[in-house]
Coordinates of C-alpha atoms and ligand atoms in Angstrom, one line a residue:
M1 CA -63.9 -2.0 73.5
Q2 CA -60.5 -3.7 73.6
A3 CA -58.3 -2.9 76.6
I4 CA -55.2 -2.5 74.4
M5 CA -55.2 0.6 72.1
N6 CA -55.7 -0.4 68.5
T7 CA -52.3 0.6 67.2
Y8 CA -51.2 -2.8 65.7
G9 CA -52.7 -5.3 63.2
R10 CA -51.6 -8.4 65.0
L11 CA -51.4 -12.0 63.7
P12 CA -53.7 -14.4 65.7
V13 CA -51.0 -16.1 67.8
T14 CA -49.7 -15.6 71.3
F15 CA -46.3 -17.0 72.5
T16 CA -45.7 -18.2 76.0
S17 CA -42.0 -19.2 75.9
G18 CA -38.9 -19.3 73.7
Q19 CA -35.6 -21.1 73.4
G20 CA -32.9 -20.1 71.0
S21 CA -34.5 -19.7 67.5
W22 CA -37.8 -21.3 68.6
L23 CA -41.0 -20.1 70.1
T24 CA -44.0 -22.0 71.7
D25 CA -47.5 -20.6 71.5
T26 CA -50.5 -21.0 73.9
D27 CA -51.5 -24.3 72.2
G28 CA -48.0 -25.8 72.6
R29 CA -47.2 -25.4 68.9
R30 CA -43.6 -24.6 68.0
Y31 CA -42.4 -21.9 65.5
L32 CA -39.0 -21.2 64.0
D33 CA -38.4 -17.5 64.6
A34 CA -36.8 -15.8 61.6
L35 CA -37.6 -12.3 62.9
S36 CA -36.2 -12.3 66.4
G37 CA -38.8 -9.8 67.7
I38 CA -37.7 -7.4 64.8
A39 CA -33.9 -7.8 65.2
V40 CA -34.1 -7.6 69.0
C41 CA -33.4 -11.1 70.3
G42 CA -30.1 -11.5 68.4
L43 CA -28.9 -14.1 70.9
G44 CA -32.1 -16.0 70.6
H45 CA -34.8 -16.4 73.2
A46 CA -34.0 -17.1 76.9
H47 CA -30.2 -16.9 76.3
P48 CA -28.6 -18.0 79.6
A49 CA -26.1 -15.2 79.7
V50 CA -28.8 -12.5 79.5
T51 CA -31.1 -14.4 81.9
R52 CA -28.4 -14.7 84.5
A53 CA -27.3 -11.1 84.1
I54 CA -30.8 -9.7 84.6
Q55 CA -31.6 -12.2 87.4
E56 CA -28.5 -11.2 89.4
Q57 CA -29.0 -7.5 88.7
A58 CA -32.7 -7.6 89.8
E59 CA -31.6 -9.2 93.0
T60 CA -29.0 -6.5 93.6
L61 CA -30.2 -3.1 92.3
I62 CA -32.6 -2.1 89.5
H63 CA -32.5 1.7 89.4
T64 CA -31.0 4.7 91.1
S65 CA -31.3 7.5 88.5
N66 CA -28.7 9.4 86.6
L67 CA -28.2 11.8 89.6
Y68 CA -25.6 9.2 90.8
G69 CA -22.9 7.1 89.3
V70 CA -24.2 3.9 87.7
G71 CA -21.6 1.1 87.6
R72 CA -23.3 -1.1 85.0
Q73 CA -23.8 1.9 82.8
Q74 CA -20.1 2.7 83.0
E75 CA -19.3 -0.9 82.2
L76 CA -21.6 -1.0 79.1
A77 CA -20.4 2.4 77.9
E78 CA -16.8 1.1 78.0
A79 CA -17.8 -2.2 76.2
L80 CA -19.5 -0.2 73.4
V81 CA -16.7 2.3 73.1
N82 CA -14.3 -0.8 72.7
V83 CA -16.3 -2.5 70.0
S84 CA -17.2 0.7 68.1
G85 CA -14.2 3.0 68.1
M86 CA -16.5 5.8 69.2
D87 CA -15.6 8.0 72.2
N88 CA -18.7 8.1 74.4
V89 CA -22.3 7.0 74.9
F90 CA -25.7 8.5 76.0
F91 CA -28.2 5.8 77.0
S92 CA -31.9 5.9 76.3
N93 CA -34.7 3.3 76.5
S94 CA -35.5 2.9 72.8
G95 CA -34.3 3.6 69.3
A96 CA -36.4 6.7 68.7
E97 CA -35.0 8.2 71.9
A98 CA -31.4 7.4 70.8
N99 CA -32.2 9.2 67.5
E100 CA -33.7 12.2 69.4
A101 CA -30.3 12.5 71.2
A102 CA -28.5 12.4 67.8
I103 CA -30.8 15.0 66.4
K104 CA -30.2 17.3 69.4
I105 CA -26.4 16.8 69.1
A106 CA -26.6 17.8 65.4
R107 CA -28.8 20.9 66.1
K108 CA -26.6 22.1 69.0
F109 CA -23.5 21.5 66.8
G110 CA -25.2 24.0 64.3
H111 CA -26.0 26.6 67.0
Q112 CA -22.5 26.4 68.3
K113 CA -21.2 27.5 64.9
G114 CA -23.8 30.2 64.5
I115 CA -26.4 28.3 62.4
H116 CA -29.7 29.1 64.2
E117 CA -32.0 27.3 61.8
P118 CA -30.1 24.0 61.5
V119 CA -31.1 21.5 58.8
I120 CA -30.5 17.8 58.9
I121 CA -30.6 15.9 55.6
V122 CA -32.6 12.7 55.7
M123 CA -33.4 10.0 53.2
T124 CA -36.4 8.7 51.2
K125 CA -37.9 5.6 52.8
A126 CA -35.9 6.2 56.0
F127 CA -37.2 5.0 59.3
H128 CA -36.0 6.7 62.4
G129 CA -38.9 6.2 64.9
R130 CA -42.3 7.4 66.0
T131 CA -41.7 10.4 68.2
I132 CA -42.5 13.7 66.5
A133 CA -38.8 14.6 65.6
T134 CA -38.0 11.0 64.4
L135 CA -41.3 10.8 62.6
T136 CA -40.4 14.0 60.8
A137 CA -37.1 12.3 59.8
T138 CA -38.9 9.2 58.7
G139 CA -39.6 9.0 55.0
N140 CA -43.0 7.4 55.1
A141 CA -46.1 9.6 54.3
K142 CA -48.5 7.0 55.7
A143 CA -46.7 6.9 59.1
Q144 CA -46.8 10.8 59.2
E145 CA -50.4 11.2 58.1
G146 CA -52.6 12.9 60.7
F147 CA -49.7 14.0 62.9
G148 CA -48.9 17.4 61.5
P149 CA -47.5 19.9 61.9
L150 CA -44.2 18.0 61.8
L151 CA -41.0 19.8 62.6
S152 CA -39.0 22.1 60.4
G153 CA -35.3 21.6 59.9
F154 CA -35.3 18.4 57.8
I155 CA -34.7 18.1 54.1
R156 CA -35.2 14.8 52.3
V157 CA -33.1 13.5 49.4
P158 CA -33.2 10.2 47.5
F159 CA -31.3 7.4 49.3
T160 CA -28.0 6.4 47.7
D161 CA -28.0 9.4 45.3
L162 CA -24.8 11.2 46.1
N163 CA -25.2 13.9 43.4
T164 CA -28.5 15.2 44.8
L165 CA -27.2 15.1 48.3
T166 CA -24.1 17.1 47.2
A167 CA -26.3 19.6 45.4
V168 CA -28.5 20.2 48.5
V169 CA -25.5 20.6 50.7
K170 CA -23.9 23.1 48.4
S171 CA -27.0 25.2 48.0
N172 CA -28.1 25.3 51.7
P173 CA -25.7 26.9 54.2
N174 CA -28.0 25.8 57.1
V175 CA -27.2 22.1 56.6
V176 CA -25.5 20.7 59.7
A177 CA -25.8 17.0 59.4
V178 CA -26.7 14.0 57.2
M179 CA -28.7 11.2 58.8
L180 CA -29.1 7.7 57.3
E181 CA -29.4 4.0 57.8
P182 CA -26.7 1.8 56.0
V183 CA -29.5 -0.7 55.3
Q184 CA -33.1 0.6 55.5
G185 CA -34.7 -2.1 57.7
E186 CA -38.3 -0.8 57.6
G187 CA -38.0 0.8 54.1
G188 CA -37.5 -2.4 52.1
L189 CA -33.9 -3.4 52.9
A190 CA -32.5 -0.9 50.4
T191 CA -28.7 -1.2 51.0
A192 CA -26.2 1.6 50.7
S193 CA -22.9 0.7 49.0
N194 CA -19.6 1.2 50.7
E195 CA -18.7 3.8 48.0
Y196 CA -21.8 5.8 48.6
L197 CA -21.3 5.8 52.4
Q198 CA -17.7 6.8 51.9
G199 CA -18.9 9.6 49.6
V200 CA -21.3 10.9 52.2
R201 CA -18.4 10.8 54.8
A202 CA -16.2 12.8 52.4
L203 CA -19.0 15.3 51.7
C204 CA -19.6 15.8 55.4
D205 CA -15.8 16.3 56.0
S206 CA -15.4 18.9 53.3
N207 CA -18.5 20.8 54.4
D208 CA -18.1 20.6 58.2
L209 CA -21.2 18.4 58.7
L210 CA -21.9 15.6 61.2
M211 CA -22.6 12.2 59.8
L212 CA -25.3 10.5 61.9
V213 CA -25.7 6.8 61.2
D214 CA -28.8 5.0 62.5
E215 CA -27.7 1.5 63.4
I216 CA -30.7 0.8 65.6
Q217 CA -31.5 -2.3 63.4
T218 CA -28.1 -2.9 61.7
G219 CA -26.1 -2.7 64.9
N220 CA -25.1 -5.3 67.5
G221 CA -23.7 -7.9 65.1
R222 CA -26.7 -8.1 62.7
T223 CA -24.9 -7.4 59.5
G224 CA -21.7 -9.4 60.2
T225 CA -19.6 -6.8 62.0
Y226 CA -20.5 -5.3 65.4
F227 CA -21.7 -2.1 63.6
C228 CA -22.4 -2.1 59.9
Y229 CA -20.1 1.0 59.3
Q230 CA -17.2 -1.2 60.4
Q231 CA -17.4 -3.1 57.1
C232 CA -17.9 0.0 55.0
G233 CA -14.6 1.9 55.5
F234 CA -15.7 5.0 57.3
M235 CA -16.4 6.3 60.9
P236 CA -19.6 8.2 61.8
D237 CA -19.7 11.2 64.1
V238 CA -22.8 9.8 65.8
V239 CA -24.2 6.3 65.7
T240 CA -27.4 5.2 67.3
T241 CA -28.4 1.7 68.2
A242 CA -31.1 -0.1 70.3
K243 CA -32.9 -3.2 69.1
G244 CA -30.3 -5.9 69.5
L245 CA -28.5 -4.3 72.4
G246 CA -30.7 -5.7 75.3
N247 CA -31.9 -8.9 73.7
G248 CA -35.4 -7.8 74.7
V249 CA -34.7 -5.6 77.7
P250 CA -35.5 -2.0 76.5
I251 CA -32.4 0.0 75.9
G252 CA -31.0 2.5 73.3
A253 CA -27.7 4.2 72.9
C254 CA -26.3 7.2 71.1
L255 CA -22.6 7.0 70.5
A256 CA -20.5 10.0 69.5
R257 CA -16.9 10.7 68.4
G258 CA -14.6 13.6 68.4
R259 CA -16.2 17.0 68.6
A260 CA -19.7 15.4 68.4
A261 CA -18.9 13.7 71.7
E262 CA -18.3 17.1 73.5
I263 CA -21.6 18.8 72.5
L264 CA -24.0 17.6 75.2
Q265 CA -23.2 19.0 78.6
P266 CA -24.9 18.7 82.0
G267 CA -28.5 19.9 81.7
N268 CA -28.7 19.6 77.9
H269 CA -30.3 16.2 77.8
G270 CA -31.4 13.3 80.0
S271 CA -33.6 10.3 80.6
T272 CA -35.0 9.1 84.0
Y273 CA -34.6 5.4 83.1
G274 CA -31.9 5.7 80.5
G275 CA -28.9 3.4 81.2
N276 CA -30.3 2.0 84.4
P277 CA -28.5 -1.0 86.1
L278 CA -31.0 -3.6 84.9
A279 CA -31.0 -2.6 81.2
C280 CA -27.2 -2.1 81.2
A281 CA -26.6 -5.5 82.8
A282 CA -28.5 -7.1 79.9
G283 CA -26.5 -4.9 77.5
V284 CA -23.2 -6.0 79.0
A285 CA -24.2 -9.6 78.7
V286 CA -25.2 -9.1 75.0
V287 CA -22.0 -7.3 73.9
N288 CA -19.8 -9.8 75.7
T289 CA -21.7 -12.8 74.2
I290 CA -21.5 -11.3 70.7
V291 CA -17.8 -10.7 71.1
N292 CA -16.8 -13.9 73.0
E293 CA -18.9 -16.3 70.8
N294 CA -17.9 -14.5 67.6
L295 CA -21.5 -14.1 66.6
T296 CA -20.7 -11.4 64.1
D297 CA -18.8 -14.1 62.0
N298 CA -21.7 -16.5 62.3
A299 CA -24.1 -13.7 61.2
A300 CA -21.9 -13.0 58.1
K301 CA -21.6 -16.8 57.4
M302 CA -25.2 -17.7 57.8
G303 CA -26.3 -14.5 56.0
Q304 CA -24.2 -15.6 53.0
Y305 CA -25.5 -19.2 53.3
L306 CA -29.1 -18.0 53.2
R307 CA -28.4 -15.9 50.2
D308 CA -26.6 -18.7 48.4
Q309 CA -29.4 -21.2 49.2
F310 CA -32.2 -18.9 48.1
T311 CA -30.3 -18.0 44.9
A312 CA -29.9 -21.7 44.1
R313 CA -33.3 -22.8 45.2
L314 CA -35.3 -20.0 43.5
A315 CA -33.1 -19.8 40.3
G316 CA -35.2 -18.9 37.3
K317 CA -38.3 -18.1 39.4
E318 CA -39.7 -14.8 38.2
Q319 CA -41.3 -14.2 41.6
L320 CA -37.9 -13.4 43.2
V321 CA -36.6 -10.1 41.8
S322 CA -33.4 -9.7 43.9
I323 CA -31.9 -10.4 47.4
R324 CA -30.9 -7.3 49.5
G325 CA -29.4 -6.5 52.8
R326 CA -26.2 -7.4 54.6
G327 CA -25.4 -10.3 56.9
L328 CA -28.5 -11.6 58.7
M329 CA -30.6 -8.8 57.4
V330 CA -32.0 -10.6 54.4
G331 CA -34.5 -9.0 52.1
L332 CA -36.1 -11.0 49.3
V333 CA -37.6 -8.6 46.8
I334 CA -40.8 -10.1 45.3
N335 CA -42.4 -9.1 42.0
Q336 CA -45.7 -8.3 43.7
D337 CA -47.1 -7.1 47.0
C338 CA -47.3 -10.1 49.3
P339 CA -48.2 -9.0 52.9
Q340 CA -50.2 -12.2 53.2
L341 CA -47.0 -14.2 53.4
M342 CA -46.7 -13.3 57.1
A343 CA -49.9 -15.2 57.9
A344 CA -49.0 -18.0 55.4
A345 CA -45.6 -18.5 57.0
L346 CA -47.1 -18.6 60.5
D347 CA -49.4 -21.4 59.3
K348 CA -46.2 -23.3 58.3
G349 CA -44.6 -22.6 61.7
L350 CA -42.3 -19.8 60.6
L351 CA -42.1 -16.2 61.7
L352 CA -41.1 -13.6 59.1
N353 CA -42.0 -10.1 58.1
V354 CA -42.9 -8.3 54.9
T355 CA -41.8 -4.7 54.6
A356 CA -42.5 -2.0 52.0
G357 CA -45.3 -4.2 50.6
N358 CA -43.1 -6.6 48.6
V359 CA -39.9 -7.4 50.5
V360 CA -39.8 -10.5 52.7
R361 CA -37.6 -9.6 55.6
L362 CA -35.6 -12.2 57.5
L363 CA -33.9 -11.3 60.8
P364 CA -33.1 -14.6 62.5
P365 CA -31.0 -14.8 65.6
L366 CA -27.2 -14.3 65.1
N367 CA -26.5 -17.8 66.4
L368 CA -28.7 -19.4 63.7
T369 CA -27.7 -23.0 62.9
Q370 CA -27.5 -24.4 59.4
T371 CA -30.3 -26.8 60.1
D372 CA -32.6 -24.0 61.0
A373 CA -31.4 -21.9 58.1
D374 CA -32.3 -24.9 55.8
Q375 CA -35.8 -25.0 57.2
I376 CA -36.2 -21.2 56.7
V377 CA -35.1 -21.6 53.0
E378 CA -37.4 -24.5 52.4
I379 CA -40.6 -22.8 53.9
V380 CA -39.9 -19.4 52.4
S381 CA -39.1 -20.9 49.0
Q382 CA -42.4 -22.8 49.0
L383 CA -44.3 -19.7 49.9
I384 CA -42.7 -17.7 47.1
E385 CA -43.1 -20.4 44.5
A386 CA -46.8 -20.5 45.4
L387 CA -47.3 -16.9 44.4
N388 CA -48.5 -16.5 40.8
Ligands
LIG1 C1 -36.8 0.2 65.1 C2 -36.0 1.4 64.5 C3 -36.1 2.7 65.1 C4 -37.0 3.0 66.2 O1 -36.7 2.2 67.4 P1 -37.8 2.1 68.6 O2 -37.1 1.4 69.6 O3 -39.0 1.4 68.0 O4 -38.1 3.5 69.0 C5 -35.3 3.7 64.5 N1 -34.5 3.5 63.5 C6 -34.4 2.2 62.9 C7 -33.5 2.0 61.8 C8 -35.1 1.2 63.4 O5 -35.1 0.0 62.8

């Protein structure tokens, strides 16, 4: 019997250290990391600003609980409010927990206006987490199988289909919120257009609904702006983030605006660890580094570079159907299922991921260099060309 519960199919490699976009395994072999621990290490591995921040914080104070003021938490909240245009923040330890807070805000918003069976509209192929509420919101029957009964209070509609969404809103007076990802990171990199997102915003406004945007993967510079909605021409009522916020130190955040920011009151919600000094010290270092080093611009620029290079390099190859995503969320849609490419890329010294069966997902660090981008294009193109 293995000591670790069998919840992951793992590739046969173990890393011992990292530096920037590169990892080293137990045999001393180096790998180019085009996945960043699933969009977590946006600044790359062992970034000195994060290392210094958590070292200094560990020597000073790690945790006191939310029964008291937490200086670093205040600092990170202000930094996030500044970069987002939102009003306030609740801190959690993971993405799923950030979404739990968002779901609770939406439900209480409903109760406050007399809707006692509140419904949140969610999307096909959405991924919102693995807790029971976020699993219910997730649009993946395989992930849900065996864990019923799931929760009531969620209705699913096709992603990017504004007509169906509108019809459901009009026909159901219990709807209180719409929850979606601007780019579906786990669901195959399906990407909402600005027009669609603005349409959802207008629908929410005209029907007194909250718009909850899950930026757990798209946030923290990944798509070329600090949050993805900032390039889409609308403001959410609630936005959640996690992955890239701590560069590997576990942290999540639920940001709210306007009346959504007033809903949770003392006693309504909490987390023992959430927003502790250590995690928030990492978060402050991450936000400041993204802003000061203008990594959002590099993410936009290198994302475009990767798209251009793949388009040129794989022109006329029938294996490549399309390229999706925004910024440094790059999804190469392949004309066949190709989960074997993860192991094949590892053999060539490259870390990538395949999601939704046939979408090669690249999430390299935001400070990716052109030399490393060229190497990603070369290896991935070879792998795709070798498919028949
Ligand atoms: C990863 C992810 C989550 C869940 O985050 P955890 O930290 O694994 O709980 C939720 N939503 C999106 C869009 C994600 O990418």
